[in-house]
Amino acid sequence: MRQRDRDRLVALKKAKKGLITQRQAAEEIGQSERHVRRLLKRLKGQGDGALVHALRGRQSNRRLDEKTKRKALEILGRDVYRGFGPTLAAEYLDSHHDIHVGRETVRTWMIEGKLWRASRQRVEKIHQWRPRRSRVGEMVQWDTSEHAWLEDRGPKLYLISMIDDASSRLHARFVRHDSTAENMRLLWNYLERHGRPVSYYTDKAGLFVTAPKTARYATELARHERDPLPPTQIGRALRELDIVWIGAHSPQAKGRVERSFQTAQDRLVKGLRVAGAKTLEQANAYLETEFIVWWNNTIAVVPASSDDAHRPLGKEHSLAGSLSYVEPRQVSDGYTIQVDNQTYKIARSDIRAGLRGADVRVEIRLDASMAVRFGQSYMTVTACPPPPKVPKKVNPSSARKPAAPRAKSTWMKNFHLTSPEKAALSVLEMSQTVHGLKPIR
């Protein structure tokens, strides 16, 4: 049973006990109410195994063979069929090549064969007030506010806030820098305190989504559609924790957390001033013991449903591993890896088949420690000392000898003449030298 099946099982058992309605269970697992009733009936007769589909791991009986697929792609790859859409391609395969395939199957084949690119559907913009989510933990809004929280009494601080969409329950912390590490620390604290929410709703800042790094936006956008950019460290961590990330297209879309900042920039700044907070520690102490307590008792509302959508952390979830800076590294032939210009050697007891030349997962954790994982197991690595620098040997025979001093030129000896007699004598000497005669002395 997969993690998705276990999450669906939790929702169905809640519906079976009457904690939530069948409609709410259907929305949580992404199925219709009719299918929920069908699953509840099957769950009663077969137990928890009823959530696993009976056809899992088996090929469809209606699946076409790979030979037909390769033949169709070879035909459509010819120059004569350049630019054909799936509908027209399916008609020509049927009428000219005796390949009877539906147009949607042809569309799938052409997309896999890089012969067709799916177009994005245009959705008409509708501006309307979005209702709250019905349960705590269905969606949590996440954002950071840069403000003079301590005014002129202390250093510049940032306020990272997480506010529940259904109840407006606040979870926040002051930090010195709006960095990936600080956001991960707050996320760690939230997950340990409340569990895994269904989704996080943030802006499209560089912490959450990788932005194109070029001035040619149209070219980069086309490349982005063909080859999606890799996720950020926070985006990867949310995927590993099975938490959905939702990006807001405008600040108004995540208005609940934006309005909380407006309140905090008024009441919280004044409260910190009255409390005399001057440091980061004092500001966080007041935030945790005074402001958040006031907020959750006064501003927070009762959600429409009493059920909590937060999911507990399982054994397969490692906060230390997921909430870290992760990069792949390739193992050399000597079973070493390079990290930040430092060579690390893998312990002999952890060497196994397939490790040489493979990629390992390097985790730089929030406590500055490093862990290396291959597959599902961690390995022991030790830093190798740098090799000693060997002085460069100079071959005496190949050493360059100093050049002999040149004799001073005398061609300007009589350049500065002071009398006509010396001038005549100089001209006579020059003519004798040209004709090879001895000069007169």
Short mmCIF file of C-alpha atoms in Angstrom, two decimals:
data_model
loop_
_atom_site.label_atom_id
_atom_site.label_comp_id
_atom_site.label_asym_id
_atom_site.label_seq_id
_atom_site.Cartn_x
_atom_site.Cartn_y
_atom_site.Cartn_z
CA MET A 1 0.00 0.00 0.00
CA ARG A 2 1.37 3.37 -1.00
CA GLN A 3 1.34 6.58 1.04
CA ARG A 4 -1.48 7.92 -1.13
CA ASP A 5 -3.58 4.84 -0.34
CA ARG A 6 -2.89 5.27 3.37
CA ASP A 7 -4.00 8.90 3.24
CA ARG A 8 -7.17 7.87 1.43
CA LEU A 9 -7.75 5.18 4.04
CA VAL A 10 -7.58 7.78 6.82
CA ALA A 11 -10.19 9.93 5.07
CA LEU A 12 -12.51 6.96 4.47
CA LYS A 13 -12.29 5.82 8.09
CA LYS A 14 -13.18 9.33 9.21
CA ALA A 15 -16.20 9.26 6.91
CA LYS A 16 -17.11 5.79 8.22
CA LYS A 17 -17.07 7.05 11.82
CA GLY A 18 -19.08 10.12 10.90
CA LEU A 19 -16.32 12.64 11.65
CA ILE A 20 -16.61 14.07 8.16
CA THR A 21 -19.23 13.79 5.45
CA GLN A 22 -18.88 11.67 2.36
CA ARG A 23 -18.65 14.83 0.28
CA GLN A 24 -15.70 16.09 2.32
CA ALA A 25 -14.03 12.70 2.02
CA ALA A 26 -14.57 12.80 -1.74
CA GLU A 27 -12.96 16.25 -1.97
CA GLU A 28 -9.99 15.12 0.12
CA ILE A 29 -9.19 12.01 -1.91
CA GLY A 30 -10.16 13.56 -5.25
CA GLN A 31 -13.02 11.17 -6.09
CA SER A 32 -16.77 11.42 -6.50
CA GLU A 33 -19.25 10.77 -3.70
CA ARG A 34 -20.50 7.71 -5.52
CA HIS A 35 -17.01 6.24 -5.59
CA VAL A 36 -16.60 7.05 -1.90
CA ARG A 37 -19.71 5.04 -1.10
CA ARG A 38 -18.35 2.24 -3.24
CA LEU A 39 -15.03 2.29 -1.37
CA LEU A 40 -16.77 2.31 2.01
CA LYS A 41 -18.77 -0.75 1.04
CA ARG A 42 -15.65 -2.49 -0.23
CA LEU A 43 -13.75 -1.46 2.91
CA LYS A 44 -16.39 -3.10 5.07
CA GLY A 45 -16.15 -6.42 3.24
CA GLN A 46 -12.45 -6.66 2.31
CA GLY A 47 -10.67 -4.58 4.94
CA ASP A 48 -7.87 -2.09 4.34
CA GLY A 49 -6.66 -3.97 1.26
CA ALA A 50 -9.73 -2.80 -0.62
CA LEU A 51 -7.95 0.52 -1.28
CA VAL A 52 -5.37 -1.20 -3.51
CA HIS A 53 -6.63 -1.44 -7.07
CA ALA A 54 -6.98 -5.00 -8.32
CA LEU A 55 -5.32 -4.15 -11.65
CA ARG A 56 -2.23 -2.59 -10.11
CA GLY A 57 0.87 -3.96 -11.74
CA ARG A 58 -1.02 -5.50 -14.68
CA GLN A 59 -1.13 -4.19 -18.21
CA SER A 60 -4.42 -3.19 -19.75
CA ASN A 61 -6.07 -5.75 -21.98
CA ARG A 62 -6.76 -3.01 -24.52
CA ARG A 63 -3.18 -1.78 -24.65
CA LEU A 64 -1.70 -1.77 -28.14
CA ASP A 65 1.60 -3.51 -28.69
CA GLU A 66 4.85 -1.58 -28.92
CA LYS A 67 5.39 -2.71 -32.50
CA THR A 68 2.32 -0.79 -33.69
CA LYS A 69 3.41 2.27 -31.73
CA ARG A 70 6.92 2.24 -33.19
CA LYS A 71 5.54 1.80 -36.70
CA ALA A 72 3.13 4.71 -36.28
CA LEU A 73 5.84 7.00 -34.92
CA GLU A 74 8.19 6.00 -37.74
CA ILE A 75 5.51 6.92 -40.29
CA LEU A 76 4.61 10.21 -38.63
CA GLY A 77 8.27 11.13 -38.32
CA ARG A 78 8.65 11.31 -42.08
CA ASP A 79 9.03 14.70 -43.67
CA VAL A 80 5.76 14.38 -45.53
CA TYR A 81 3.82 14.31 -42.25
CA ARG A 82 5.62 17.31 -40.78
CA GLY A 83 3.20 19.55 -38.86
CA PHE A 84 0.34 17.01 -38.74
CA GLY A 85 -1.90 17.28 -35.71
CA PRO A 86 -3.18 14.22 -33.80
CA THR A 87 -6.61 14.25 -35.45
CA LEU A 88 -5.28 14.44 -39.01
CA ALA A 89 -2.50 11.98 -38.23
CA ALA A 90 -5.01 9.44 -36.91
CA GLU A 91 -7.09 9.77 -40.10
CA TYR A 92 -4.06 9.23 -42.33
CA LEU A 93 -2.85 6.27 -40.29
CA ASP A 94 -6.27 4.71 -40.69
CA SER A 95 -6.78 5.43 -44.39
CA HIS A 96 -3.23 5.11 -45.78
CA HIS A 97 -1.39 2.71 -43.47
CA ASP A 98 -4.14 0.48 -42.06
CA ILE A 99 -3.36 1.46 -38.45
CA HIS A 100 -6.66 1.91 -36.62
CA VAL A 101 -5.90 4.03 -33.56
CA GLY A 102 -7.92 6.72 -31.81
CA ARG A 103 -6.80 10.32 -32.06
CA GLU A 104 -6.15 10.64 -28.31
CA THR A 105 -3.86 7.61 -28.43
CA VAL A 106 -2.08 9.17 -31.39
CA ARG A 107 -1.82 12.41 -29.43
CA THR A 108 -0.15 10.57 -26.54
CA TRP A 109 2.23 8.79 -28.88
CA MET A 110 3.17 12.02 -30.68
CA ILE A 111 3.84 13.81 -27.38
CA GLU A 112 6.08 10.97 -26.21
CA GLY A 113 7.87 10.94 -29.58
CA LYS A 114 8.41 14.75 -29.47
CA LEU A 115 6.28 15.14 -32.61
CA TRP A 116 3.57 17.21 -30.92
CA ARG A 117 3.50 19.66 -28.03
CA ALA A 118 0.39 20.02 -25.96
CA SER A 119 -1.00 23.55 -25.97
CA ARG A 120 -1.91 25.28 -22.75
CA GLN A 121 -5.61 25.74 -22.19
CA ARG A 122 -6.72 29.32 -21.80
CA VAL A 123 -8.88 29.95 -18.79
CA GLU A 124 -10.95 33.07 -18.57
CA LYS A 125 -9.96 35.24 -15.61
CA ILE A 126 -12.70 35.35 -12.99
CA HIS A 127 -12.26 37.70 -10.05
CA GLN A 128 -14.38 36.65 -7.12
CA TRP A 129 -14.09 36.34 -3.36
CA ARG A 130 -12.63 32.96 -2.51
CA PRO A 131 -14.30 31.25 0.48
CA ARG A 132 -12.23 29.80 3.28
CA ARG A 133 -11.24 26.17 3.32
CA SER A 134 -13.51 24.13 5.54
CA ARG A 135 -10.91 22.29 7.65
CA VAL A 136 -7.75 23.21 9.47
CA GLY A 137 -4.68 22.08 7.54
CA GLU A 138 -6.23 21.99 4.08
CA MET A 139 -4.23 25.05 3.01
CA VAL A 140 -1.69 27.19 4.86
CA GLN A 141 -0.58 30.57 3.48
CA TRP A 142 3.14 31.28 3.80
CA ASP A 143 4.92 34.61 3.29
CA THR A 144 7.63 36.94 4.65
CA SER A 145 7.39 40.62 5.59
CA GLU A 146 10.33 43.01 5.54
CA HIS A 147 9.69 45.88 7.96
CA ALA A 148 11.37 48.00 10.65
CA TRP A 149 10.00 45.77 13.39
CA LEU A 150 12.38 47.07 16.05
CA GLU A 151 12.35 50.58 14.59
CA ASP A 152 15.73 52.12 15.50
CA ARG A 153 16.37 50.00 18.61
CA GLY A 154 17.88 46.91 17.05
CA PRO A 155 18.92 45.10 13.87
CA LYS A 156 16.84 44.64 10.76
CA LEU A 157 14.50 41.64 11.06
CA TYR A 158 12.15 39.67 8.83
CA LEU A 159 8.86 38.13 9.94
CA ILE A 160 8.04 34.74 8.39
CA SER A 161 4.38 33.84 8.89
CA MET A 162 2.24 30.77 8.26
CA ILE A 163 -1.49 31.33 8.63
CA ASP A 164 -4.15 28.65 8.26
CA ASP A 165 -6.73 29.48 5.61
CA ALA A 166 -9.67 27.90 7.44
CA SER A 167 -9.08 29.26 10.95
CA SER A 168 -6.52 32.11 10.53
CA ARG A 169 -4.37 30.39 13.15
CA LEU A 170 -0.94 32.03 13.11
CA HIS A 171 2.52 30.48 13.29
CA ALA A 172 5.39 32.98 12.91
CA ARG A 173 9.00 33.75 13.76
CA PHE A 174 11.48 36.62 13.45
CA VAL A 175 14.71 35.93 11.53
CA ARG A 176 17.71 37.98 10.47
CA HIS A 177 17.67 36.84 6.85
CA ASP A 178 14.87 35.65 4.56
CA SER A 179 16.87 32.62 3.48
CA THR A 180 16.07 29.03 2.57
CA ALA A 181 17.56 27.76 5.84
CA GLU A 182 15.44 30.07 8.03
CA ASN A 183 12.26 29.18 6.15
CA MET A 184 13.09 25.49 6.52
CA ARG A 185 13.58 25.91 10.27
CA LEU A 186 10.14 27.47 10.62
CA LEU A 187 8.66 24.72 8.43
CA TRP A 188 10.32 22.08 10.64
CA ASN A 189 8.82 23.69 13.75
CA TYR A 190 5.36 23.82 12.16
CA LEU A 191 5.45 20.17 11.04
CA GLU A 192 6.53 18.96 14.47
CA ARG A 193 3.82 20.98 16.18
CA HIS A 194 0.84 20.48 13.85
CA GLY A 195 1.72 17.78 11.30
CA ARG A 196 1.74 17.83 7.50
CA PRO A 197 -0.85 20.16 5.91
CA VAL A 198 -2.40 19.27 2.58
CA SER A 199 -0.97 22.32 0.76
CA TYR A 200 1.04 25.50 1.16
CA TYR A 201 0.02 28.71 -0.63
CA THR A 202 2.93 31.08 -1.32
CA ASP A 203 4.07 33.67 -3.80
CA LYS A 204 6.41 32.85 -6.68
CA ALA A 205 9.58 34.04 -5.00
CA GLY A 206 12.93 32.44 -5.71
CA LEU A 207 12.70 30.40 -2.51
CA PHE A 208 9.74 28.43 -3.84
CA VAL A 209 10.04 28.35 -7.64
CA THR A 210 13.02 28.51 -9.99
CA ALA A 211 12.88 31.66 -12.12
CA PRO A 212 14.22 31.88 -15.71
CA LYS A 213 17.66 33.49 -15.74
CA THR A 214 17.69 35.24 -19.12
CA ALA A 215 16.55 38.49 -20.66
CA ARG A 216 14.90 36.70 -23.57
CA TYR A 217 11.70 35.87 -21.77
CA ALA A 218 9.88 34.39 -24.77
CA THR A 219 12.74 32.00 -25.56
CA GLU A 220 13.09 30.96 -21.93
CA LEU A 221 9.33 30.47 -21.60
CA ALA A 222 9.30 28.16 -24.63
CA ARG A 223 12.22 26.17 -23.18
CA HIS A 224 10.49 26.07 -19.80
CA GLU A 225 7.41 24.46 -21.39
CA ARG A 226 9.52 21.79 -23.06
CA ASP A 227 11.88 21.12 -20.16
CA PRO A 228 10.55 22.20 -16.72
CA LEU A 229 13.09 23.91 -14.50
CA PRO A 230 14.29 21.94 -11.47
CA PRO A 231 12.56 22.67 -8.15
CA THR A 232 14.10 24.77 -5.42
CA GLN A 233 15.27 23.22 -2.16
CA ILE A 234 11.97 24.09 -0.45
CA GLY A 235 9.98 22.82 -3.43
CA ARG A 236 11.88 19.53 -3.33
CA ALA A 237 11.34 19.21 0.42
CA LEU A 238 7.59 19.74 0.06
CA ARG A 239 7.43 17.04 -2.62
CA GLU A 240 9.29 14.58 -0.41
CA LEU A 241 6.87 15.33 2.44
CA ASP A 242 3.86 14.90 0.10
CA ILE A 243 2.71 18.51 0.56
CA VAL A 244 1.19 20.33 -2.40
CA TRP A 245 2.70 23.71 -3.31
CA ILE A 246 0.34 26.32 -4.78
CA GLY A 247 1.77 29.52 -6.28
CA ALA A 248 -0.21 32.75 -6.08
CA HIS A 249 -0.32 34.94 -9.18
CA SER A 250 -0.74 38.16 -7.19
CA PRO A 251 -0.46 39.44 -3.60
CA GLN A 252 -4.26 39.81 -3.49
CA ALA A 253 -4.65 36.07 -4.03
CA LYS A 254 -3.02 35.33 -0.65
CA GLY A 255 -4.78 38.22 1.01
CA ARG A 256 -5.17 36.51 4.37
CA VAL A 257 -1.46 36.51 5.15
CA GLU A 258 -1.01 39.93 3.54
CA ARG A 259 -3.68 41.44 5.80
CA SER A 260 -2.08 39.77 8.81
CA PHE A 261 1.11 41.69 8.02
CA GLN A 262 -0.85 44.95 7.97
CA THR A 263 -2.15 44.20 11.47
CA ALA A 264 1.29 43.10 12.69
CA GLN A 265 3.01 46.19 11.31
CA ASP A 266 0.69 48.24 13.50
CA ARG A 267 0.06 46.28 16.71
CA LEU A 268 3.20 44.15 16.83
CA VAL A 269 5.58 47.08 16.26
CA LYS A 270 3.91 49.00 19.08
CA GLY A 271 3.94 45.97 21.36
CA LEU A 272 7.64 45.41 20.76
CA ARG A 273 8.27 49.06 21.52
CA VAL A 274 6.37 48.87 24.80
CA ALA A 275 8.14 45.63 25.74
CA GLY A 276 11.50 47.28 25.01
CA ALA A 277 12.64 44.51 22.67
CA LYS A 278 16.04 45.28 21.17
CA THR A 279 17.37 41.90 20.05
CA LEU A 280 16.17 38.99 17.93
CA GLU A 281 15.69 36.79 20.98
CA GLN A 282 13.58 39.39 22.78
CA ALA A 283 11.45 39.97 19.69
CA ASN A 284 10.76 36.25 19.26
CA ALA A 285 9.95 35.89 22.96
CA TYR A 286 7.33 38.64 22.77
CA LEU A 287 6.00 37.26 19.48
CA GLU A 288 5.55 33.75 20.90
CA THR A 289 4.20 34.61 24.36
CA GLU A 290 2.15 37.74 23.64
CA PHE A 291 1.25 38.51 20.07
CA ILE A 292 0.54 35.00 18.71
CA VAL A 293 -1.46 34.14 21.83
CA TRP A 294 -3.54 37.30 21.36
CA TRP A 295 -3.97 36.60 17.65
CA ASN A 296 -5.14 33.00 18.04
CA ASN A 297 -7.55 33.97 20.82
CA THR A 298 -8.96 37.08 19.12
CA ILE A 299 -8.46 37.03 15.34
CA ALA A 300 -8.67 33.28 14.67
CA VAL A 301 -12.10 31.91 13.74
CA VAL A 302 -13.80 28.55 14.14
CA PRO A 303 -13.50 26.51 10.91
CA ALA A 304 -16.56 25.15 9.18
CA SER A 305 -15.53 21.57 10.00
CA SER A 306 -14.10 20.34 13.28
CA ASP A 307 -11.92 17.74 11.53
CA ASP A 308 -8.17 18.37 11.27
CA ALA A 309 -6.71 17.75 7.80
CA HIS A 310 -3.13 17.65 9.09
CA ARG A 311 -1.46 14.29 8.53
CA PRO A 312 1.06 12.85 10.96
CA LEU A 313 4.70 12.37 10.06
CA GLY A 314 5.38 8.77 9.08
CA LYS A 315 8.47 6.62 9.43
CA GLU A 316 9.29 7.28 5.79
CA HIS A 317 9.49 11.04 6.44
CA SER A 318 12.85 12.39 7.63
CA LEU A 319 12.73 16.07 8.48
CA ALA A 320 16.51 16.22 8.90
CA GLY A 321 17.01 14.74 5.42
CA SER A 322 14.23 16.55 3.56
CA LEU A 323 14.77 19.97 5.18
CA SER A 324 18.38 20.27 4.08
CA TYR A 325 20.41 21.47 1.12
CA VAL A 326 20.50 18.49 -1.26
CA GLU A 327 22.76 18.01 -4.26
CA PRO A 328 23.72 14.90 -6.26
CA ARG A 329 27.35 13.86 -6.52
CA GLN A 330 28.95 11.17 -8.68
CA VAL A 331 31.14 8.54 -7.06
CA SER A 332 34.60 8.30 -8.63
CA ASP A 333 36.47 5.10 -9.40
CA GLY A 334 38.27 5.42 -6.07
CA TYR A 335 34.94 5.61 -4.18
CA THR A 336 35.30 9.30 -3.38
CA ILE A 337 33.06 12.33 -3.90
CA GLN A 338 33.77 16.04 -4.22
CA VAL A 339 31.81 18.53 -2.08
CA ASP A 340 32.83 22.21 -1.90
CA ASN A 341 36.38 21.55 -3.15
CA GLN A 342 36.83 18.86 -0.49
CA THR A 343 37.31 15.17 -1.23
CA TYR A 344 35.42 12.66 0.92
CA LYS A 345 36.10 8.93 0.97
CA ILE A 346 33.32 6.40 1.44
CA ALA A 347 33.86 3.85 4.19
CA ARG A 348 34.89 0.40 2.99
CA SER A 349 32.01 -1.24 4.87
CA ASP A 350 29.48 0.82 2.83
CA ILE A 351 30.88 -0.04 -0.60
CA ARG A 352 28.45 -2.16 -2.59
CA ALA A 353 27.74 -3.22 -6.16
CA GLY A 354 26.74 -0.41 -8.49
CA LEU A 355 28.19 2.35 -6.34
CA ARG A 356 31.11 3.21 -8.59
CA GLY A 357 30.04 5.87 -11.09
CA ALA A 358 26.59 6.19 -9.52
CA ASP A 359 25.00 9.36 -8.16
CA VAL A 360 24.63 9.73 -4.41
CA ARG A 361 22.51 12.21 -2.50
CA VAL A 362 24.52 14.70 -0.42
CA GLU A 363 22.55 16.46 2.33
CA ILE A 364 23.96 19.59 3.97
CA ARG A 365 21.68 19.80 6.98
CA LEU A 366 20.55 22.78 9.01
CA ASP A 367 23.03 21.98 11.80
CA ALA A 368 25.90 22.20 9.24
CA SER A 369 26.45 18.42 9.27
CA MET A 370 26.68 16.40 6.08
CA ALA A 371 25.00 13.08 5.23
CA VAL A 372 25.45 10.96 2.10
CA ARG A 373 22.74 8.57 0.97
CA PHE A 374 22.79 5.91 -1.74
CA GLY A 375 19.39 4.43 -2.42
CA GLN A 376 17.62 4.23 0.92
CA SER A 377 20.65 3.84 3.20
CA TYR A 378 23.17 6.36 4.48
CA MET A 379 26.91 5.88 4.17
CA THR A 380 29.85 6.91 6.33
CA VAL A 381 32.27 9.34 4.69
CA THR A 382 35.48 10.88 5.94
CA ALA A 383 37.32 13.93 4.68
CA CYS A 384 40.57 13.15 2.88
CA PRO A 385 43.62 15.27 3.78
CA PRO A 386 44.83 17.50 0.96
CA PRO A 387 47.78 16.09 -0.99
CA PRO A 388 51.19 17.62 -0.11
CA LYS A 389 52.48 20.23 -2.49
CA VAL A 390 55.60 19.02 -4.35
CA PRO A 391 58.11 21.80 -5.10
CA LYS A 392 58.80 22.29 -8.75
CA LYS A 393 62.20 20.95 -9.81
CA VAL A 394 64.38 23.09 -12.09
CA ASN A 395 66.68 21.35 -14.59
CA PRO A 396 70.07 23.13 -14.57
CA SER A 397 70.73 22.27 -18.20
CA SER A 398 67.46 23.81 -19.31
CA ALA A 399 67.87 26.95 -17.22
CA ARG A 400 68.13 30.14 -19.23
CA LYS A 401 71.65 31.67 -19.13
CA PRO A 402 71.96 35.42 -18.62
CA ALA A 403 72.58 37.32 -21.81
CA ALA A 404 76.04 38.85 -22.37
CA PRO A 405 76.15 42.64 -22.08
CA ARG A 406 76.04 44.41 -25.41
CA ALA A 407 78.77 46.82 -26.52
CA LYS A 408 77.73 50.44 -26.52
CA SER A 409 76.99 51.77 -29.98
CA THR A 410 79.12 54.64 -31.29
CA TRP A 411 77.05 55.67 -34.26
CA MET A 412 76.14 58.97 -32.59
CA LYS A 413 79.69 59.72 -31.49
CA ASN A 414 80.10 62.91 -33.58
CA PHE A 415 76.43 63.82 -33.72
CA HIS A 416 76.75 66.93 -31.59
CA LEU A 417 79.39 68.95 -33.49
CA THR A 418 80.73 72.21 -32.22
CA SER A 419 82.95 73.44 -35.10
CA PRO A 420 83.18 73.22 -38.93
CA GLU A 421 86.56 71.45 -38.72
CA LYS A 422 85.09 68.58 -36.71
CA ALA A 423 82.21 68.37 -39.14
CA ALA A 424 84.57 68.06 -42.13
CA LEU A 425 86.66 65.47 -40.30
CA SER A 426 83.53 63.46 -39.49
CA VAL A 427 82.39 63.46 -43.13
CA LEU A 428 85.86 62.33 -44.28
CA GLU A 429 85.94 59.49 -41.78
CA MET A 430 82.50 58.29 -42.84
CA SER A 431 83.46 58.26 -46.54
CA GLN A 432 86.65 56.34 -45.84
CA THR A 433 84.74 53.80 -43.79
CA VAL A 434 82.23 53.26 -46.60
CA HIS A 435 85.01 52.72 -49.22
CA GLY A 436 87.06 50.46 -46.97
CA LEU A 437 89.99 52.88 -46.48
CA LYS A 438 91.96 53.43 -43.33
CA PRO A 439 90.99 56.54 -41.53
CA ILE A 440 93.50 59.39 -41.41
CA ARG A 441 94.91 60.02 -37.94
#
